[in-house]
């Protein structure tokens, strides 16, 4: 698996699984029904952030975006968001993307990484982030309207660097 910086030419390959994941409504509170052009700014980060893709056998199977969690006095803490094509989940792609984001954030001089909204019933994600050294530092109850579980909490997770 190769992880490399995403280009504008990669977006049409990312969009189908971005769109499918957003339509499922289980992990992100992004707008639904976004077009190819409308969704692009929601995922393709501009500097100082970065978007990367995971490539297997020449095909894009996942993506992550990363950068400062907040501007100004919050810019010493990084953040990240992750997508793995549903057809390729369970193969370690999310872990590799997570490791990439941790290393990149360390190289950029961030003091920690904060995930602002991990859906508490997204057990694979919660398990993965805990295994990579993140801990739940708080949960906003009823903050996410999950299509199966109803109103559930969103974890804030943190990892010092």
Tab-separated table of N, CA and C in Angstrom, residues 9 25 27 38 52 127 131:
chain	number	residue	atom	x	y	z
A	9	UNK	N	-6.642	15.640	-9.423
A	9	UNK	CA	-7.013	14.554	-10.331
A	9	UNK	C	-7.491	13.316	-9.582
A	25	UNK	N	-24.707	7.746	6.451
A	25	UNK	CA	-25.063	8.559	7.607
A	25	UNK	C	-24.645	7.989	8.947
A	27	UNK	N	-21.215	8.017	10.173
A	27	UNK	CA	-19.936	8.458	10.716
A	27	UNK	C	-19.663	9.958	10.643
A	38	UNK	N	-19.499	20.054	-5.274
A	38	UNK	CA	-19.899	20.573	-3.970
A	38	UNK	C	-19.199	19.901	-2.806
A	52	UNK	N	-4.432	13.020	1.765
A	52	UNK	CA	-3.652	11.934	1.177
A	52	UNK	C	-4.595	10.843	0.705
A	127	UNK	N	-12.185	1.710	18.469
A	127	UNK	CA	-11.170	0.691	18.767
A	127	UNK	C	-9.833	1.039	18.099
A	131	UNK	N	-6.307	2.005	19.940
A	131	UNK	CA	-5.114	1.179	19.720
A	131	UNK	C	-3.930	2.005	19.226
